């Protein structure tokens, strides 16, 4: 009450209360100091002359009263000329501010993890309702309610710029309003091409300069991309030391004593997706032949995923293969049998799962030229046996195999078996060149001429296949004694040629044959496409009693099937193969494989021999080796991005052949310029991959080519294989170069500023963040200088002094 009366008397606009502090000052005197001193001197002289005259008629006490009144009046006038004022300092309490920063870059459009606690899943939800941005909007909507009970909340969106979307008012103790719905509606669909998280924090603090900022809540996936290359939030993307931009943001937050709390939308796990990454199909396939397509499938749905892969030809389903997919990349071989000649369009299709990154990569199209092609096989046997007849029948039943048989022990009038009967064995090199595969079944080496032996070796050198089947009639020991040098070089196994075949020996104890690790991966031993089903088939195959004695497999060869049980002097290698320049040589020491026909008749038996013969004929039939797969880790890259070039060797024998070779990858630019890169073999057991890296520099279409001719091969220097794959370099949004979230970098940013980090299941406790945000108000000092020389108090005092003097002078008869 006293302050209010005093404020009115002094004519002050600013209130005077307990929160105010006032001190008197001279604001701006009317006259300079020398003029005031002169005025004081004149007033003094004037009063002295006047009161000397008046003092003759008044008593001393009256004179002193008038002197006092005039001095007070003069002092008051001088004070008015000095313009007295009050310097008033008043404090004002303001509400603190919490800034919500919501990332609106394009990476926020990606689907979020399936079990995110902030989203309610419904089958009819559109993709946008299951995105990271939907999580961000829900997080902002849930945070605004507890925060507005104690703070003002400013909602910003940021990407490459910062925008104030909504200023959410303080509600105090009032009941929650409908502001949450307004927040969700205010956050429009993301459009930002780039994101700079560190710059958004600095800009927010600049925007709120002069206000007390209690906290910044950063809602993002943690992937920051400015206009440069790559990701830049990174505490160097998970590193320990923040980069320059992040350091600047942390320093700005610390200087203002502002904690940055982070809310990560998404996880660092790969995005939920099932994709056909790479597909390697033959350019040509034989009519009614098994066409093998090698495919790499990326499974980021769940471990041990069971799916059906459909094969469609000209839009019509022709086969479905059930696959069991491990987590990550899976390599599979898919087969189909083309029934129509000509250029045919095929498609592989995987089922679509909810919340996938995209469904476009669940299918892949390719074209194959289906031709009617014939595979010529020459089957030479020393003497007839059960196995001989069954093999001949199996090969004759295959529609693309044209087999010609030659039984060495037959009578002169015997009509040789096969699809194309022959009257004599090939003699010249040109005769042997007509065949793709030669089978030598327990042959009599004395009936082979030197010319035939040379031509047989030349057939293999040029890419043909050779199959040795050991038997008990003549034996491999006799073959090496008569045809030692070339046959020893061709054989994949070491055999003691001084150990005679045991023609009459009886074997009563059976033994079991088991595939080696290389044998498990080899396509000729695959009776079912699924690994588990294939193992079950092998578990049903019967045992054996005899096999040809061997010393060991050669160092350049690969053992595929071995005897199980105690070691014997007969060795353990039952089947082996090796590469011989461009061709392949296969050895089997078993002559009773016909036992595989029981109890399932000829199905597995026929399949084995057909797959073996097709494998041996591949290089010569197709013109180059197809047991390699060339691919890049992606098909499209951004300028400056690293292109990972991989060459997978599918055949362990070919891998052995390449171990001492140097492989080069050639990257051919759109302009025709070429760059050769050395390919390095990856280390590790069972690894069969070579790799090279290329830095994409310019936009355009590129092609990578890997071809290799053996350093110690024949003089024609024809390539062993020749593979090419295209890729493109395009300008594309960096938001999708690395689409996984980065909760680790977000957590480090929060820790560096004293904030809290919320990610994944921790989002359930997001509302608890409001309790950790300080709510001390901001005290703002307002300073004003108010004159009071023209106040009512001075006017009343002036009038009172003048009136008093006038009354006294009247009374004392001075007027």
mmCIF file with all atom_site columns, C-alpha atoms in Angstrom, residues 44 143 151 153 246 257 363 473 695-696 798:
data_model
loop_
_atom_site.group_PDB
_atom_site.id
_atom_site.type_symbol
_atom_site.label_atom_id
_atom_site.label_alt_id
_atom_site.label_comp_id
_atom_site.label_asym_id
_atom_site.label_entity_id
_atom_site.label_seq_id
_atom_site.pdbx_PDB_ins_code
_atom_site.Cartn_x
_atom_site.Cartn_y
_atom_site.Cartn_z
_atom_site.occupancy
_atom_site.B_iso_or_equiv
_atom_site.pdbx_formal_charge
_atom_site.auth_seq_id
_atom_site.auth_comp_id
_atom_site.auth_asym_id
_atom_site.auth_atom_id
_atom_site.pdbx_PDB_model_num
ATOM 1  C CA . UNK A 1 44  ? 21.748 34.461   -2.505  1.00 0.00 ? 44  UNK A CA 1
ATOM 2  C CA . UNK A 1 143 ? 6.473  -35.497  -24.311 1.00 0.00 ? 143 UNK A CA 1
ATOM 3  C CA . UNK A 1 151 ? 7.773  -25.319  -19.209 1.00 0.00 ? 151 UNK A CA 1
ATOM 4  C CA . UNK A 1 153 ? 7.727  -26.024  -25.312 1.00 0.00 ? 153 UNK A CA 1
ATOM 5  C CA . UNK A 1 246 ? 29.697 -32.297  -33.047 1.00 0.00 ? 246 UNK A CA 1
ATOM 6  C CA . UNK A 1 257 ? 24.266 -25.364  -19.454 1.00 0.00 ? 257 UNK A CA 1
ATOM 7  C CA . UNK A 1 363 ? 11.536 -60.348  -57.152 1.00 0.00 ? 363 UNK A CA 1
ATOM 8  C CA . UNK A 1 473 ? 39.148 -106.455 -63.945 1.00 0.00 ? 473 UNK A CA 1
ATOM 9  C CA . UNK A 1 695 ? 36.291 -45.912  -55.632 1.00 0.00 ? 695 UNK A CA 1
ATOM 10 C CA . UNK A 1 696 ? 33.485 -44.618  -57.853 1.00 0.00 ? 696 UNK A CA 1
ATOM 11 C CA . UNK A 1 798 ? 6.155  24.063   -4.158  1.00 0.00 ? 798 UNK A CA 1
#
